[in-house]
């Protein structure tokens, strides 16, 4: 399974592609961030993010997309930018008919580190270990995007098997 993880953000939108399956070592395909300048109009920043995501969808042809679920923080301007970038990611994937999963930061942290309260350094260290990298991906948005993709390979593929089994059982009745 090949998954594109997206850590949405208006200034830095993390993108990471991971390949593998449950019970087997996962492989890093690529990781980067789409950056936009705060000097640009929000519409122009969103277009830049959309183009970046579209280019990755074209180049890496993922089977699924995992996006960080937006949650309320104390700074509403941060939430708005994150929500806008998240919407762009969801639309880009849906336009191609790709399955999209959303995970909260706590779910991702728990999946890769065992603790929903893990810090950014812990998540980066575990992503490095899981993908057998020489160093943690920088910036943290890149590591978070990979953590989202890892979470989906581990959790999403298991959920897909459960859904398929339930569907098959329903057809037999």
mmCIF file of N, CA and C in Angstrom, residues 32-103:
data_model
loop_
_atom_site.group_PDB
_atom_site.id
_atom_site.type_symbol
_atom_site.label_atom_id
_atom_site.label_comp_id
_atom_site.label_asym_id
_atom_site.label_seq_id
_atom_site.Cartn_x
_atom_site.Cartn_y
_atom_site.Cartn_z
ATOM 1 N N UNK A 32 8.672 16.051 1.930
ATOM 2 C CA UNK A 32 9.028 17.444 1.707
ATOM 3 C C UNK A 32 7.926 18.312 2.304
ATOM 4 N N UNK A 33 8.049 19.602 2.147
ATOM 5 C CA UNK A 33 6.993 20.524 2.555
ATOM 6 C C UNK A 33 6.735 21.511 1.425
ATOM 7 N N UNK A 34 5.469 21.912 1.312
ATOM 8 C CA UNK A 34 5.105 23.004 0.417
ATOM 9 C C UNK A 34 5.085 24.241 1.305
ATOM 10 N N UNK A 35 5.867 25.234 0.935
ATOM 11 C CA UNK A 35 5.960 26.467 1.726
ATOM 12 C C UNK A 35 5.253 27.606 0.997
ATOM 13 N N UNK A 36 4.591 28.450 1.792
ATOM 14 C CA UNK A 36 4.001 29.658 1.228
ATOM 15 C C UNK A 36 4.400 30.845 2.091
ATOM 16 N N UNK A 37 4.468 32.000 1.478
ATOM 17 C CA UNK A 37 4.870 33.219 2.167
ATOM 18 C C UNK A 37 3.655 33.920 2.763
ATOM 19 N N UNK A 38 3.828 34.393 3.986
ATOM 20 C CA UNK A 38 2.763 35.145 4.646
ATOM 21 C C UNK A 38 2.490 36.470 3.931
ATOM 22 N N UNK A 39 3.394 36.869 3.052
ATOM 23 C CA UNK A 39 3.205 38.112 2.293
ATOM 24 C C UNK A 39 2.175 37.968 1.176
ATOM 25 N N UNK A 40 1.868 36.733 0.794
ATOM 26 C CA UNK A 40 0.907 36.503 -0.288
ATOM 27 C C UNK A 40 -0.520 36.503 0.242
ATOM 28 N N UNK A 41 -1.467 36.757 -0.646
ATOM 29 C CA UNK A 41 -2.884 36.658 -0.294
ATOM 30 C C UNK A 41 -3.206 35.191 0.008
ATOM 31 N N UNK A 42 -4.145 34.983 0.903
ATOM 32 C CA UNK A 42 -4.494 33.610 1.301
ATOM 33 C C UNK A 42 -4.905 32.776 0.093
ATOM 34 N N UNK A 43 -5.667 33.345 -0.827
ATOM 35 C CA UNK A 43 -6.088 32.595 -2.021
ATOM 36 C C UNK A 43 -4.871 32.102 -2.806
ATOM 37 N N UNK A 44 -3.864 32.954 -2.953
ATOM 38 C CA UNK A 44 -2.654 32.557 -3.682
ATOM 39 C C UNK A 44 -1.886 31.476 -2.929
ATOM 40 N N UNK A 45 -1.877 31.567 -1.601
ATOM 41 C CA UNK A 45 -1.203 30.550 -0.795
ATOM 42 C C UNK A 45 -1.901 29.195 -0.951
ATOM 43 N N UNK A 46 -3.231 29.220 -0.972
ATOM 44 C CA UNK A 46 -3.988 27.974 -1.126
ATOM 45 C C UNK A 46 -3.778 27.364 -2.508
ATOM 46 N N UNK A 47 -3.674 28.195 -3.519
ATOM 47 C CA UNK A 47 -3.390 27.688 -4.869
ATOM 48 C C UNK A 47 -2.017 27.018 -4.895
ATOM 49 N N UNK A 48 -1.034 27.621 -4.241
ATOM 50 C CA UNK A 48 0.305 27.025 -4.168
ATOM 51 C C UNK A 48 0.250 25.663 -3.496
ATOM 52 N N UNK A 49 -0.493 25.562 -2.401
ATOM 53 C CA UNK A 49 -0.634 24.284 -1.693
ATOM 54 C C UNK A 49 -1.337 23.264 -2.578
ATOM 55 N N UNK A 50 -2.413 23.688 -3.250
ATOM 56 C CA UNK A 50 -3.136 22.770 -4.142
ATOM 57 C C UNK A 50 -2.224 22.244 -5.250
ATOM 58 N N UNK A 51 -1.461 23.118 -5.847
ATOM 59 C CA UNK A 51 -0.543 22.695 -6.921
ATOM 60 C C UNK A 51 0.500 21.720 -6.392
ATOM 61 N N UNK A 52 1.008 21.988 -5.197
ATOM 62 C CA UNK A 52 1.989 21.084 -4.597
ATOM 63 C C UNK A 52 1.408 19.709 -4.326
ATOM 64 N N UNK A 53 0.213 19.667 -3.759
ATOM 65 C CA UNK A 53 -0.437 18.385 -3.469
ATOM 66 C C UNK A 53 -0.755 17.657 -4.771
ATOM 67 N N UNK A 54 -1.301 18.376 -5.743
ATOM 68 C CA UNK A 54 -1.614 17.756 -7.039
ATOM 69 C C UNK A 54 -0.362 17.157 -7.686
ATOM 70 N N UNK A 55 0.749 17.878 -7.613
ATOM 71 C CA UNK A 55 1.990 17.368 -8.201
ATOM 72 C C UNK A 55 2.415 16.069 -7.518
ATOM 73 N N UNK A 56 2.264 15.997 -6.196
ATOM 74 C CA UNK A 56 2.629 14.769 -5.476
ATOM 75 C C UNK A 56 1.669 13.635 -5.815
ATOM 76 N N UNK A 57 0.387 13.944 -5.937
ATOM 77 C CA UNK A 57 -0.579 12.908 -6.315
ATOM 78 C C UNK A 57 -0.258 12.368 -7.708
ATOM 79 N N UNK A 58 0.125 13.248 -8.621
ATOM 80 C CA UNK A 58 0.500 12.823 -9.969
ATOM 81 C C UNK A 58 1.764 11.976 -9.955
ATOM 82 N N UNK A 59 2.767 12.449 -9.239
ATOM 83 C CA UNK A 59 4.068 11.783 -9.256
ATOM 84 C C UNK A 59 4.081 10.452 -8.516
ATOM 85 N N UNK A 60 3.420 10.381 -7.369
ATOM 86 C CA UNK A 60 3.551 9.190 -6.519
ATOM 87 C C UNK A 60 2.358 8.248 -6.569
ATOM 88 N N UNK A 61 1.251 8.661 -7.150
ATOM 89 C CA UNK A 61 0.093 7.806 -7.380
ATOM 90 C C UNK A 61 -0.265 6.959 -6.149
ATOM 91 N N UNK A 62 -0.567 7.615 -5.014
ATOM 92 C CA UNK A 62 -0.888 6.851 -3.805
ATOM 93 C C UNK A 62 -2.234 6.134 -3.918
ATOM 94 N N UNK A 63 -2.383 5.089 -3.120
ATOM 95 C CA UNK A 63 -3.655 4.364 -3.054
ATOM 96 C C UNK A 63 -4.609 4.995 -2.057
ATOM 97 N N UNK A 64 -4.057 5.789 -1.138
ATOM 98 C CA UNK A 64 -4.860 6.449 -0.111
ATOM 99 C C UNK A 64 -4.140 7.703 0.357
ATOM 100 N N UNK A 65 -4.912 8.590 0.984
ATOM 101 C CA UNK A 65 -4.370 9.833 1.529
ATOM 102 C C UNK A 65 -4.783 9.924 2.992
ATOM 103 N N UNK A 66 -3.834 10.274 3.847
ATOM 104 C CA UNK A 66 -4.100 10.463 5.274
ATOM 105 C C UNK A 66 -3.802 11.920 5.617
ATOM 106 N N UNK A 67 -4.793 12.598 6.194
ATOM 107 C CA UNK A 67 -4.682 14.023 6.507
ATOM 108 C C UNK A 67 -4.887 14.216 8.004
ATOM 109 N N UNK A 68 -4.079 15.099 8.588
ATOM 110 C CA UNK A 68 -4.281 15.383 10.006
ATOM 111 C C UNK A 68 -5.618 16.086 10.196
ATOM 112 N N UNK A 69 -6.393 15.588 11.140
ATOM 113 C CA UNK A 69 -7.695 16.184 11.447
ATOM 114 C C UNK A 69 -7.459 17.497 12.185
ATOM 115 N N UNK A 70 -8.137 18.530 11.752
ATOM 116 C CA UNK A 70 -7.998 19.851 12.358
ATOM 117 C C UNK A 70 -8.662 19.831 13.729
ATOM 118 N N UNK A 71 -7.969 20.408 14.695
ATOM 119 C CA UNK A 71 -8.537 20.507 16.036
ATOM 120 C C UNK A 71 -8.355 21.937 16.526
ATOM 121 N N UNK A 72 -9.195 22.347 17.464
ATOM 122 C CA UNK A 72 -9.169 23.731 17.947
ATOM 123 C C UNK A 72 -7.971 23.965 18.860
ATOM 124 N N UNK A 73 -7.252 25.015 18.540
ATOM 125 C CA UNK A 73 -6.161 25.470 19.398
ATOM 126 C C UNK A 73 -6.562 26.832 19.949
ATOM 127 N N UNK A 74 -5.730 27.384 20.787
ATOM 128 C CA UNK A 74 -6.063 28.693 21.352
ATOM 129 C C UNK A 74 -5.941 29.801 20.312
ATOM 130 N N UNK A 75 -5.105 29.641 19.313
ATOM 131 C CA UNK A 75 -4.891 30.665 18.293
ATOM 132 C C UNK A 75 -5.787 30.389 17.089
ATOM 133 N N UNK A 76 -6.887 31.127 16.989
ATOM 134 C CA UNK A 76 -7.861 30.856 15.919
ATOM 135 C C UNK A 76 -7.291 31.114 14.530
ATOM 136 N N UNK A 77 -6.312 32.018 14.386
ATOM 137 C CA UNK A 77 -5.740 32.258 13.061
ATOM 138 C C UNK A 77 -4.977 31.024 12.575
ATOM 139 N N UNK A 78 -4.337 30.300 13.484
ATOM 140 C CA UNK A 78 -3.635 29.059 13.127
ATOM 141 C C UNK A 78 -4.634 27.986 12.706
ATOM 142 N N UNK A 79 -5.730 27.896 13.444
ATOM 143 C CA UNK A 79 -6.758 26.902 13.117
ATOM 144 C C UNK A 79 -7.348 27.183 11.744
ATOM 145 N N UNK A 80 -7.601 28.429 11.446
ATOM 146 C CA UNK A 80 -8.188 28.776 10.148
ATOM 147 C C UNK A 80 -7.269 28.376 8.999
ATOM 148 N N UNK A 81 -6.004 28.707 9.083
ATOM 149 C CA UNK A 81 -5.053 28.359 8.024
ATOM 150 C C UNK A 81 -4.922 26.858 7.876
ATOM 151 N N UNK A 82 -4.871 26.162 9.003
ATOM 152 C CA UNK A 82 -4.763 24.704 8.974
ATOM 153 C C UNK A 82 -6.018 24.096 8.347
ATOM 154 N N UNK A 83 -7.183 24.619 8.716
ATOM 155 C CA UNK A 83 -8.440 24.116 8.161
ATOM 156 C C UNK A 83 -8.525 24.371 6.656
ATOM 157 N N UNK A 84 -8.075 25.547 6.231
ATOM 158 C CA UNK A 84 -8.109 25.859 4.806
ATOM 159 C C UNK A 84 -7.191 24.921 4.020
ATOM 160 N N UNK A 85 -5.976 24.700 4.521
ATOM 161 C CA UNK A 85 -5.035 23.794 3.853
ATOM 162 C C UNK A 85 -5.565 22.364 3.876
ATOM 163 N N UNK A 86 -6.200 21.981 4.975
ATOM 164 C CA UNK A 86 -6.787 20.644 5.076
ATOM 165 C C UNK A 86 -7.886 20.460 4.031
ATOM 166 N N UNK A 87 -8.713 21.477 3.852
ATOM 167 C CA UNK A 87 -9.778 21.411 2.849
ATOM 168 C C UNK A 87 -9.215 21.223 1.448
ATOM 169 N N UNK A 88 -8.125 21.912 1.151
ATOM 170 C CA UNK A 88 -7.476 21.757 -0.157
ATOM 171 C C UNK A 88 -7.014 20.309 -0.333
ATOM 172 N N UNK A 89 -6.404 19.735 0.705
ATOM 173 C CA UNK A 89 -5.924 18.346 0.631
ATOM 174 C C UNK A 89 -7.083 17.376 0.411
ATOM 175 N N UNK A 90 -8.173 17.585 1.131
ATOM 176 C CA UNK A 90 -9.337 16.699 1.004
ATOM 177 C C UNK A 90 -9.934 16.774 -0.399
ATOM 178 N N UNK A 91 -10.058 17.982 -0.927
ATOM 179 C CA UNK A 91 -10.615 18.159 -2.279
ATOM 180 C C UNK A 91 -9.707 17.522 -3.330
ATOM 181 N N UNK A 92 -8.400 17.741 -3.213
ATOM 182 C CA UNK A 92 -7.457 17.189 -4.195
ATOM 183 C C UNK A 92 -7.555 15.665 -4.248
ATOM 184 N N UNK A 93 -7.649 15.035 -3.089
ATOM 185 C CA UNK A 93 -7.761 13.569 -3.040
ATOM 186 C C UNK A 93 -9.128 13.109 -3.554
ATOM 187 N N UNK A 94 -10.187 13.770 -3.116
ATOM 188 C CA UNK A 94 -11.544 13.377 -3.515
ATOM 189 C C UNK A 94 -11.739 13.531 -5.020
ATOM 190 N N UNK A 95 -11.133 14.564 -5.596
ATOM 191 C CA UNK A 95 -11.244 14.791 -7.040
ATOM 192 C C UNK A 95 -10.714 13.588 -7.818
ATOM 193 N N UNK A 96 -9.780 12.881 -7.250
ATOM 194 C CA UNK A 96 -9.180 11.709 -7.906
ATOM 195 C C UNK A 96 -9.827 10.396 -7.465
ATOM 196 N N UNK A 97 -10.809 10.495 -6.595
ATOM 197 C CA UNK A 97 -11.490 9.294 -6.124
ATOM 198 C C UNK A 97 -10.677 8.479 -5.129
ATOM 199 N N UNK A 98 -9.707 9.112 -4.496
ATOM 200 C CA UNK A 98 -8.869 8.385 -3.537
ATOM 201 C C UNK A 98 -9.531 8.333 -2.167
ATOM 202 N N UNK A 99 -9.401 7.208 -1.477
ATOM 203 C CA UNK A 99 -9.901 7.158 -0.101
ATOM 204 C C UNK A 99 -9.062 8.087 0.782
ATOM 205 N N UNK A 100 -9.759 8.817 1.650
ATOM 206 C CA UNK A 100 -9.105 9.762 2.543
ATOM 207 C C UNK A 100 -9.444 9.397 3.979
ATOM 208 N N UNK A 101 -8.415 9.357 4.822
ATOM 209 C CA UNK A 101 -8.606 9.115 6.252
ATOM 210 C C UNK A 101 -8.076 10.325 7.007
ATOM 211 N N UNK A 102 -8.736 10.656 8.103
ATOM 212 C CA UNK A 102 -8.278 11.745 8.959
ATOM 213 C C UNK A 102 -7.939 11.178 10.327
ATOM 214 N N UNK A 103 -6.828 11.622 10.856
ATOM 215 C CA UNK A 103 -6.385 11.172 12.177
ATOM 216 C C UNK A 103 -6.054 12.387 13.025
#
